[in-house]
Amino acid sequence: MLEVRDVRKAFGELQVLKGIDLKVDKGDVVAILGSSGSGKTTLLRCINFLETADKGTMVFDGETFEMGHTSKKDIGRIRKKTAFVFQSFNLFANKTALQNVTEGLIVARKVPKAQAEEIGRRALEKVGLGDRKSHYPHQLSGGQQQRVAIARALAVDPEIIFFDEPTSALDPELIGEVLEVMRELAQEGMTMLVVTHEMNFARNVSTKVVFMEHGKIVESGSSKEFFENPKEERTREFLRMAVRE
């Protein structure tokens, strides 16, 4: 479904991505792990063109794109097939949960309002918030706000959803409700690329794991192999530290 090759990105003199290759098949749940500053989020943002890579090739749905020179028209076409869930929710404070879900459908995709609201209600019900559709973000917990953001992503019927540390802004007691929604999506076959620090999610829900450090992929493979038989000493060290935390 999605493949990127030799993705490179620098901010000034700082080389953040140093030649990343990544392949995502339909139905994969890929967990991207690594310490802060390893390049995880920058990679995700480059793949969705929130940042422009300096170099790299993307193959998506059978089409090939040069990531450093992709036209706005092509970026728009790619984004119509994808969705992005941010760590800070990015909800409109002056709009209800339902309006937050439907805004993109109505404004960007020109879906008739009545149809958009029906799609939005179904999406909110799917994440367990059907009874909160008239609530504003300040009336919702952090976990509920993130579930609204996931509903917004689901409403556009994406082929793949990108999650950028979706639980990092949440209090510990609220993390589980968001991860449970993501677990259900995985079980239904949703393709997901997830930057996360949640080791249990990576072990028990993801199908593949990518471990990054200093802008490079140290190790990647199936979740089972990654956790039970890591090949690189740096991976083993990372996992030991994660267990202690």
PDB file of C-alpha atoms in Angstrom:
ATOM      1  CA  MET A   1       0.000   0.000   0.000  1.00  0.00           C
ATOM      2  CA  LEU A   2       2.709   2.466   1.016  1.00  0.00           C
ATOM      3  CA  GLU A   3       6.471   2.429   0.564  1.00  0.00           C
ATOM      4  CA  VAL A   4       9.057   5.156   1.112  1.00  0.00           C
ATOM      5  CA  ARG A   5      12.694   4.936   0.084  1.00  0.00           C
ATOM      6  CA  ASP A   6      15.763   6.923   1.122  1.00  0.00           C
ATOM      7  CA  VAL A   7      13.825   9.631   2.961  1.00  0.00           C
ATOM      8  CA  ARG A   8      16.130  12.421   4.104  1.00  0.00           C
ATOM      9  CA  LYS A   9      15.364  15.607   6.006  1.00  0.00           C
ATOM     10  CA  ALA A  10      17.556  18.265   7.604  1.00  0.00           C
ATOM     11  CA  PHE A  11      16.729  21.354   9.612  1.00  0.00           C
ATOM     12  CA  GLY A  12      19.691  23.588   8.940  1.00  0.00           C
ATOM     13  CA  GLU A  13      22.820  21.624   9.851  1.00  0.00           C
ATOM     14  CA  LEU A  14      20.848  19.024  11.814  1.00  0.00           C
ATOM     15  CA  GLN A  15      20.290  15.835   9.817  1.00  0.00           C
ATOM     16  CA  VAL A  16      17.038  14.461  11.253  1.00  0.00           C
ATOM     17  CA  LEU A  17      16.333  11.672   8.734  1.00  0.00           C
ATOM     18  CA  LYS A  18      19.303   9.932   7.169  1.00  0.00           C
ATOM     19  CA  GLY A  19      17.900   7.645   4.506  1.00  0.00           C
ATOM     20  CA  ILE A  20      14.766   5.861   5.751  1.00  0.00           C
ATOM     21  CA  ASP A  21      13.202   2.906   3.920  1.00  0.00           C
ATOM     22  CA  LEU A  22       9.784   1.724   5.077  1.00  0.00           C
ATOM     23  CA  LYS A  23       7.088  -0.513   3.632  1.00  0.00           C
ATOM     24  CA  VAL A  24       3.492  -0.775   4.853  1.00  0.00           C
ATOM     25  CA  ASP A  25       1.130  -3.446   3.544  1.00  0.00           C
ATOM     26  CA  LYS A  26      -2.656  -3.260   3.668  1.00  0.00           C
ATOM     27  CA  GLY A  27      -3.869  -4.144   7.159  1.00  0.00           C
ATOM     28  CA  ASP A  28      -0.489  -3.553   8.801  1.00  0.00           C
ATOM     29  CA  VAL A  29      -0.277  -1.788  12.140  1.00  0.00           C
ATOM     30  CA  VAL A  30       3.270  -0.435  12.212  1.00  0.00           C
ATOM     31  CA  ALA A  31       4.593   0.884  15.524  1.00  0.00           C
ATOM     32  CA  ILE A  32       7.505   3.315  15.213  1.00  0.00           C
ATOM     33  CA  LEU A  33       9.559   3.315  18.401  1.00  0.00           C
ATOM     34  CA  GLY A  34      12.576   5.271  19.539  1.00  0.00           C
ATOM     35  CA  SER A  35      13.805   7.820  22.030  1.00  0.00           C
ATOM     36  CA  SER A  36      12.877  11.503  21.755  1.00  0.00           C
ATOM     37  CA  GLY A  37      14.815  13.116  18.925  1.00  0.00           C
ATOM     38  CA  SER A  38      15.210   9.918  16.926  1.00  0.00           C
ATOM     39  CA  GLY A  39      13.230  11.316  13.965  1.00  0.00           C
ATOM     40  CA  LYS A  40       9.989   9.379  14.428  1.00  0.00           C
ATOM     41  CA  THR A  41       7.573  12.292  14.211  1.00  0.00           C
ATOM     42  CA  THR A  42       9.515  13.994  11.424  1.00  0.00           C
ATOM     43  CA  LEU A  43       9.262  10.792   9.380  1.00  0.00           C
ATOM     44  CA  LEU A  44       5.514  10.619   9.903  1.00  0.00           C
ATOM     45  CA  ARG A  45       5.076  14.295   9.005  1.00  0.00           C
ATOM     46  CA  CYS A  46       7.178  13.871   5.856  1.00  0.00           C
ATOM     47  CA  ILE A  47       5.119  10.871   4.756  1.00  0.00           C
ATOM     48  CA  ASN A  48       1.942  12.961   5.067  1.00  0.00           C
ATOM     49  CA  PHE A  49       3.638  16.078   3.597  1.00  0.00           C
ATOM     50  CA  LEU A  50       3.196  18.157   6.749  1.00  0.00           C
ATOM     51  CA  GLU A  51       6.955  18.558   6.317  1.00  0.00           C
ATOM     52  CA  THR A  52       8.697  18.472   2.953  1.00  0.00           C
ATOM     53  CA  ALA A  53      11.448  15.884   2.780  1.00  0.00           C
ATOM     54  CA  ASP A  54      14.719  16.971   1.198  1.00  0.00           C
ATOM     55  CA  LYS A  55      14.856  13.689  -0.664  1.00  0.00           C
ATOM     56  CA  GLY A  56      12.887  10.473  -0.920  1.00  0.00           C
ATOM     57  CA  THR A  57      10.569   8.430  -3.092  1.00  0.00           C
ATOM     58  CA  MET A  58       7.054   7.393  -2.124  1.00  0.00           C
ATOM     59  CA  VAL A  59       4.996   4.664  -3.739  1.00  0.00           C
ATOM     60  CA  PHE A  60       1.355   4.914  -2.685  1.00  0.00           C
ATOM     61  CA  ASP A  61      -1.553   3.050  -4.240  1.00  0.00           C
ATOM     62  CA  GLY A  62       0.600   2.165  -7.235  1.00  0.00           C
ATOM     63  CA  GLU A  63       1.750   5.732  -7.943  1.00  0.00           C
ATOM     64  CA  THR A  64       5.296   7.024  -7.451  1.00  0.00           C
ATOM     65  CA  PHE A  65       6.041  10.468  -6.035  1.00  0.00           C
ATOM     66  CA  GLU A  66       9.300  12.332  -5.454  1.00  0.00           C
ATOM     67  CA  MET A  67       8.771  13.556  -1.909  1.00  0.00           C
ATOM     68  CA  GLY A  68      10.886  16.684  -2.243  1.00  0.00           C
ATOM     69  CA  HIS A  69       9.064  17.843  -5.381  1.00  0.00           C
ATOM     70  CA  THR A  70       5.448  16.734  -5.003  1.00  0.00           C
ATOM     71  CA  SER A  71       2.845  19.120  -6.384  1.00  0.00           C
ATOM     72  CA  LYS A  72       0.072  20.533  -4.211  1.00  0.00           C
ATOM     73  CA  LYS A  73      -2.422  18.730  -6.420  1.00  0.00           C
ATOM     74  CA  ASP A  74      -0.750  15.349  -5.806  1.00  0.00           C
ATOM     75  CA  ILE A  75      -0.451  16.055  -2.075  1.00  0.00           C
ATOM     76  CA  GLY A  76      -4.163  16.800  -2.016  1.00  0.00           C
ATOM     77  CA  ARG A  77      -4.932  13.522  -3.775  1.00  0.00           C
ATOM     78  CA  ILE A  78      -2.758  11.566  -1.320  1.00  0.00           C
ATOM     79  CA  ARG A  79      -4.349  13.237   1.696  1.00  0.00           C
ATOM     80  CA  LYS A  80      -7.826  12.326   0.485  1.00  0.00           C
ATOM     81  CA  LYS A  81      -6.824   8.705   1.079  1.00  0.00           C
ATOM     82  CA  THR A  82      -5.138   9.258   4.449  1.00  0.00           C
ATOM     83  CA  ALA A  83      -5.850  10.754   7.867  1.00  0.00           C
ATOM     84  CA  PHE A  84      -3.613  12.126  10.630  1.00  0.00           C
ATOM     85  CA  VAL A  85      -4.213  12.011  14.394  1.00  0.00           C
ATOM     86  CA  PHE A  86      -2.092  14.529  16.310  1.00  0.00           C
ATOM     87  CA  GLN A  87      -0.834  14.156  19.863  1.00  0.00           C
ATOM     88  CA  SER A  88      -2.449  17.478  20.864  1.00  0.00           C
ATOM     89  CA  PHE A  89      -5.918  16.634  19.412  1.00  0.00           C
ATOM     90  CA  ASN A  90      -6.100  19.816  17.233  1.00  0.00           C
ATOM     91  CA  LEU A  91      -9.835  20.269  17.769  1.00  0.00           C
ATOM     92  CA  PHE A  92     -11.703  23.529  17.141  1.00  0.00           C
ATOM     93  CA  ALA A  93     -12.535  24.887  20.616  1.00  0.00           C
ATOM     94  CA  ASN A  94     -15.654  26.692  19.368  1.00  0.00           C
ATOM     95  CA  LYS A  95     -17.193  23.667  17.651  1.00  0.00           C
ATOM     96  CA  THR A  96     -18.993  20.649  19.074  1.00  0.00           C
ATOM     97  CA  ALA A  97     -17.644  17.123  18.793  1.00  0.00           C
ATOM     98  CA  LEU A  98     -19.910  16.483  15.813  1.00  0.00           C
ATOM     99  CA  GLN A  99     -18.915  19.749  14.134  1.00  0.00           C
ATOM    100  CA  ASN A 100     -15.243  18.922  14.614  1.00  0.00           C
ATOM    101  CA  VAL A 101     -15.796  15.623  12.837  1.00  0.00           C
ATOM    102  CA  THR A 102     -17.875  17.058   9.989  1.00  0.00           C
ATOM    103  CA  GLU A 103     -15.945  20.291   9.316  1.00  0.00           C
ATOM    104  CA  GLY A 104     -13.410  18.681   6.988  1.00  0.00           C
ATOM    105  CA  LEU A 105     -16.095  16.714   5.156  1.00  0.00           C
ATOM    106  CA  ILE A 106     -18.232  19.798   4.505  1.00  0.00           C
ATOM    107  CA  VAL A 107     -15.541  22.395   3.810  1.00  0.00           C
ATOM    108  CA  ALA A 108     -12.730  20.402   2.167  1.00  0.00           C
ATOM    109  CA  ARG A 109     -14.625  17.533   0.577  1.00  0.00           C
ATOM    110  CA  LYS A 110     -17.892  19.332  -0.221  1.00  0.00           C
ATOM    111  CA  VAL A 111     -20.037  16.610   1.353  1.00  0.00           C
ATOM    112  CA  PRO A 112     -23.641  17.819   1.871  1.00  0.00           C
ATOM    113  CA  LYS A 113     -24.220  18.803   5.496  1.00  0.00           C
ATOM    114  CA  ALA A 114     -26.907  16.207   6.235  1.00  0.00           C
ATOM    115  CA  GLN A 115     -24.762  13.408   4.805  1.00  0.00           C
ATOM    116  CA  ALA A 116     -21.696  14.668   6.672  1.00  0.00           C
ATOM    117  CA  GLU A 117     -23.610  14.736   9.952  1.00  0.00           C
ATOM    118  CA  GLU A 118     -24.767  11.155   9.461  1.00  0.00           C
ATOM    119  CA  ILE A 119     -21.172  10.073   8.766  1.00  0.00           C
ATOM    120  CA  GLY A 120     -20.020  12.066  11.801  1.00  0.00           C
ATOM    121  CA  ARG A 121     -22.599  10.491  14.127  1.00  0.00           C
ATOM    122  CA  ARG A 122     -21.563   7.000  13.028  1.00  0.00           C
ATOM    123  CA  ALA A 123     -17.884   7.840  13.538  1.00  0.00           C
ATOM    124  CA  LEU A 124     -18.519   9.177  17.048  1.00  0.00           C
ATOM    125  CA  GLU A 125     -20.547   6.095  17.927  1.00  0.00           C
ATOM    126  CA  LYS A 126     -17.688   3.926  16.711  1.00  0.00           C
ATOM    127  CA  VAL A 127     -15.312   5.518  19.228  1.00  0.00           C
ATOM    128  CA  GLY A 128     -17.882   5.359  22.035  1.00  0.00           C
ATOM    129  CA  LEU A 129     -18.918   9.020  21.992  1.00  0.00           C
ATOM    130  CA  GLY A 130     -22.337   8.934  20.384  1.00  0.00           C
ATOM    131  CA  ASP A 131     -23.783  10.607  23.467  1.00  0.00           C
ATOM    132  CA  ARG A 132     -21.190  13.410  23.407  1.00  0.00           C
ATOM    133  CA  LYS A 133     -21.821  14.781  19.916  1.00  0.00           C
ATOM    134  CA  SER A 134     -23.112  18.136  21.224  1.00  0.00           C
ATOM    135  CA  HIS A 135     -20.273  18.614  23.734  1.00  0.00           C
ATOM    136  CA  TYR A 136     -17.525  21.165  23.169  1.00  0.00           C
ATOM    137  CA  PRO A 137     -13.843  20.189  23.667  1.00  0.00           C
ATOM    138  CA  HIS A 138     -13.655  21.927  27.071  1.00  0.00           C
ATOM    139  CA  GLN A 139     -16.510  19.684  28.246  1.00  0.00           C
ATOM    140  CA  LEU A 140     -14.582  16.524  27.328  1.00  0.00           C
ATOM    141  CA  SER A 141     -11.665  14.752  28.979  1.00  0.00           C
ATOM    142  CA  GLY A 142      -8.371  14.491  27.142  1.00  0.00           C
ATOM    143  CA  GLY A 143      -9.124  10.891  26.249  1.00  0.00           C
ATOM    144  CA  GLN A 144     -12.527  11.853  24.867  1.00  0.00           C
ATOM    145  CA  GLN A 145     -11.002  14.695  22.858  1.00  0.00           C
ATOM    146  CA  GLN A 146      -8.515  12.286  21.311  1.00  0.00           C
ATOM    147  CA  ARG A 147     -11.327   9.887  20.482  1.00  0.00           C
ATOM    148  CA  VAL A 148     -13.129  12.760  18.725  1.00  0.00           C
ATOM    149  CA  ALA A 149      -9.918  13.294  16.747  1.00  0.00           C
ATOM    150  CA  ILE A 150      -9.907   9.596  15.820  1.00  0.00           C
ATOM    151  CA  ALA A 151     -13.565   9.843  14.784  1.00  0.00           C
ATOM    152  CA  ARG A 152     -12.634  12.804  12.584  1.00  0.00           C
ATOM    153  CA  ALA A 153      -9.963  10.630  10.954  1.00  0.00           C
ATOM    154  CA  LEU A 154     -12.389   7.737  10.434  1.00  0.00           C
ATOM    155  CA  ALA A 155     -15.034  10.002   8.912  1.00  0.00           C
ATOM    156  CA  VAL A 156     -13.001  10.507   5.730  1.00  0.00           C
ATOM    157  CA  ASP A 157     -12.835   6.720   5.179  1.00  0.00           C
ATOM    158  CA  PRO A 158      -9.025   6.670   4.856  1.00  0.00           C
ATOM    159  CA  GLU A 159      -6.915   3.876   3.466  1.00  0.00           C
ATOM    160  CA  ILE A 160      -4.311   4.523   6.158  1.00  0.00           C
ATOM    161  CA  ILE A 161      -4.275   6.521   9.415  1.00  0.00           C
ATOM    162  CA  PHE A 162      -1.114   8.128  10.791  1.00  0.00           C
ATOM    163  CA  PHE A 163      -0.968   8.507  14.584  1.00  0.00           C
ATOM    164  CA  ASP A 164       1.651  10.817  16.105  1.00  0.00           C
ATOM    165  CA  GLU A 165       2.072   9.747  19.754  1.00  0.00           C
ATOM    166  CA  PRO A 166      -1.711   9.761  20.276  1.00  0.00           C
ATOM    167  CA  THR A 167      -1.520   9.128  24.038  1.00  0.00           C
ATOM    168  CA  SER A 168       1.463  11.297  25.008  1.00  0.00           C
ATOM    169  CA  ALA A 169      -0.676  14.294  26.057  1.00  0.00           C
ATOM    170  CA  LEU A 170      -3.019  12.199  28.206  1.00  0.00           C
ATOM    171  CA  ASP A 171      -3.085  11.484  31.906  1.00  0.00           C
ATOM    172  CA  PRO A 172      -2.219   7.820  32.596  1.00  0.00           C
ATOM    173  CA  GLU A 173      -5.791   6.842  33.505  1.00  0.00           C
ATOM    174  CA  LEU A 174      -7.074   8.090  30.129  1.00  0.00           C
ATOM    175  CA  ILE A 175      -4.556   6.316  27.915  1.00  0.00           C
ATOM    176  CA  GLY A 176      -6.377   2.979  27.975  1.00  0.00           C
ATOM    177  CA  GLU A 177      -9.586   4.271  26.401  1.00  0.00           C
ATOM    178  CA  VAL A 178      -7.711   5.630  23.378  1.00  0.00           C
ATOM    179  CA  LEU A 179      -5.596   2.499  22.964  1.00  0.00           C
ATOM    180  CA  GLU A 180      -8.736   0.358  23.140  1.00  0.00           C
ATOM    181  CA  VAL A 181     -10.252   2.248  20.196  1.00  0.00           C
ATOM    182  CA  MET A 182      -7.020   1.760  18.257  1.00  0.00           C
ATOM    183  CA  ARG A 183      -6.987  -1.939  19.149  1.00  0.00           C
ATOM    184  CA  GLU A 184     -10.518  -2.310  17.772  1.00  0.00           C
ATOM    185  CA  LEU A 185      -9.531  -0.535  14.548  1.00  0.00           C
ATOM    186  CA  ALA A 186      -6.570  -2.893  14.182  1.00  0.00           C
ATOM    187  CA  GLN A 187      -8.826  -5.908  14.644  1.00  0.00           C
ATOM    188  CA  GLU A 188     -11.083  -4.572  11.886  1.00  0.00           C
ATOM    189  CA  GLY A 189      -8.119  -4.384   9.496  1.00  0.00           C
ATOM    190  CA  MET A 190      -7.428  -0.638   9.479  1.00  0.00           C
ATOM    191  CA  THR A 191      -3.933   0.138   8.202  1.00  0.00           C
ATOM    192  CA  MET A 192      -2.118   2.307  10.738  1.00  0.00           C
ATOM    193  CA  LEU A 193       1.307   3.866  11.145  1.00  0.00           C
ATOM    194  CA  VAL A 194       1.769   4.754  14.815  1.00  0.00           C
ATOM    195  CA  VAL A 195       4.558   6.731  16.480  1.00  0.00           C
ATOM    196  CA  THR A 196       4.283   5.631  20.099  1.00  0.00           C
ATOM    197  CA  HIS A 197       5.997   5.059  23.426  1.00  0.00           C
ATOM    198  CA  GLU A 198       3.387   2.481  24.456  1.00  0.00           C
ATOM    199  CA  MET A 199       5.294  -0.796  24.554  1.00  0.00           C
ATOM    200  CA  ASN A 200       2.235  -2.931  25.311  1.00  0.00           C
ATOM    201  CA  PHE A 201       0.467  -1.555  22.258  1.00  0.00           C
ATOM    202  CA  ALA A 202       3.523  -2.188  20.097  1.00  0.00           C
ATOM    203  CA  ARG A 203       3.865  -5.749  21.407  1.00  0.00           C
ATOM    204  CA  ASN A 204       0.231  -6.816  21.479  1.00  0.00           C
ATOM    205  CA  VAL A 205      -1.502  -4.820  18.731  1.00  0.00           C
ATOM    206  CA  SER A 206       1.034  -3.864  16.072  1.00  0.00           C
ATOM    207  CA  THR A 207       1.996  -6.321  13.350  1.00  0.00           C
ATOM    208  CA  LYS A 208       5.367  -4.694  12.654  1.00  0.00           C
ATOM    209  CA  VAL A 209       7.804  -2.600  14.673  1.00  0.00           C
ATOM    210  CA  VAL A 210      10.343  -0.055  13.451  1.00  0.00           C
ATOM    211  CA  PHE A 211      12.977   1.114  15.943  1.00  0.00           C
ATOM    212  CA  MET A 212      14.681   4.410  15.086  1.00  0.00           C
ATOM    213  CA  GLU A 213      17.680   6.212  16.517  1.00  0.00           C
ATOM    214  CA  HIS A 214      19.576   9.293  15.308  1.00  0.00           C
ATOM    215  CA  GLY A 215      17.531   9.479  12.112  1.00  0.00           C
ATOM    216  CA  LYS A 216      18.097   5.889  11.051  1.00  0.00           C
ATOM    217  CA  ILE A 217      16.250   2.599  11.394  1.00  0.00           C
ATOM    218  CA  VAL A 218      18.218   0.401  13.775  1.00  0.00           C
ATOM    219  CA  GLU A 219      15.947  -2.611  13.432  1.00  0.00           C
ATOM    220  CA  SER A 220      12.554  -3.531  12.009  1.00  0.00           C
ATOM    221  CA  GLY A 221      10.488  -6.677  11.711  1.00  0.00           C
ATOM    222  CA  SER A 222       7.398  -8.442  12.974  1.00  0.00           C
ATOM    223  CA  SER A 223       6.320  -7.472  16.482  1.00  0.00           C
ATOM    224  CA  LYS A 224       6.841 -11.017  17.712  1.00  0.00           C
ATOM    225  CA  GLU A 225      10.406 -11.190  16.394  1.00  0.00           C
ATOM    226  CA  PHE A 226      11.231  -7.684  17.564  1.00  0.00           C
ATOM    227  CA  PHE A 227      10.228  -8.277  21.159  1.00  0.00           C
ATOM    228  CA  GLU A 228      11.172 -11.927  21.520  1.00  0.00           C
ATOM    229  CA  ASN A 229      14.325 -12.098  19.431  1.00  0.00           C
ATOM    230  CA  PRO A 230      15.840  -8.641  18.797  1.00  0.00           C
ATOM    231  CA  LYS A 231      18.907  -8.852  16.585  1.00  0.00           C
ATOM    232  CA  GLU A 232      20.717  -5.620  17.472  1.00  0.00           C
ATOM    233  CA  GLU A 233      22.366  -4.931  20.822  1.00  0.00           C
ATOM    234  CA  ARG A 234      21.005  -1.357  20.727  1.00  0.00           C
ATOM    235  CA  THR A 235      17.487  -2.775  20.373  1.00  0.00           C
ATOM    236  CA  ARG A 236      18.004  -5.058  23.343  1.00  0.00           C
ATOM    237  CA  GLU A 237      19.259  -2.129  25.399  1.00  0.00           C
ATOM    238  CA  PHE A 238      16.246  -0.007  24.384  1.00  0.00           C
ATOM    239  CA  LEU A 239      13.837  -2.773  25.383  1.00  0.00           C
ATOM    240  CA  ARG A 240      15.547  -3.274  28.745  1.00  0.00           C
ATOM    241  CA  MET A 241      15.196   0.436  29.474  1.00  0.00           C
ATOM    242  CA  ALA A 242      11.537   0.412  28.379  1.00  0.00           C
ATOM    243  CA  VAL A 243      10.772  -2.456  30.758  1.00  0.00           C
ATOM    244  CA  ARG A 244      12.383  -0.595  33.668  1.00  0.00           C
ATOM    245  CA  GLU A 245      10.285   2.481  32.913  1.00  0.00           C
TER     246      GLU A 245
END
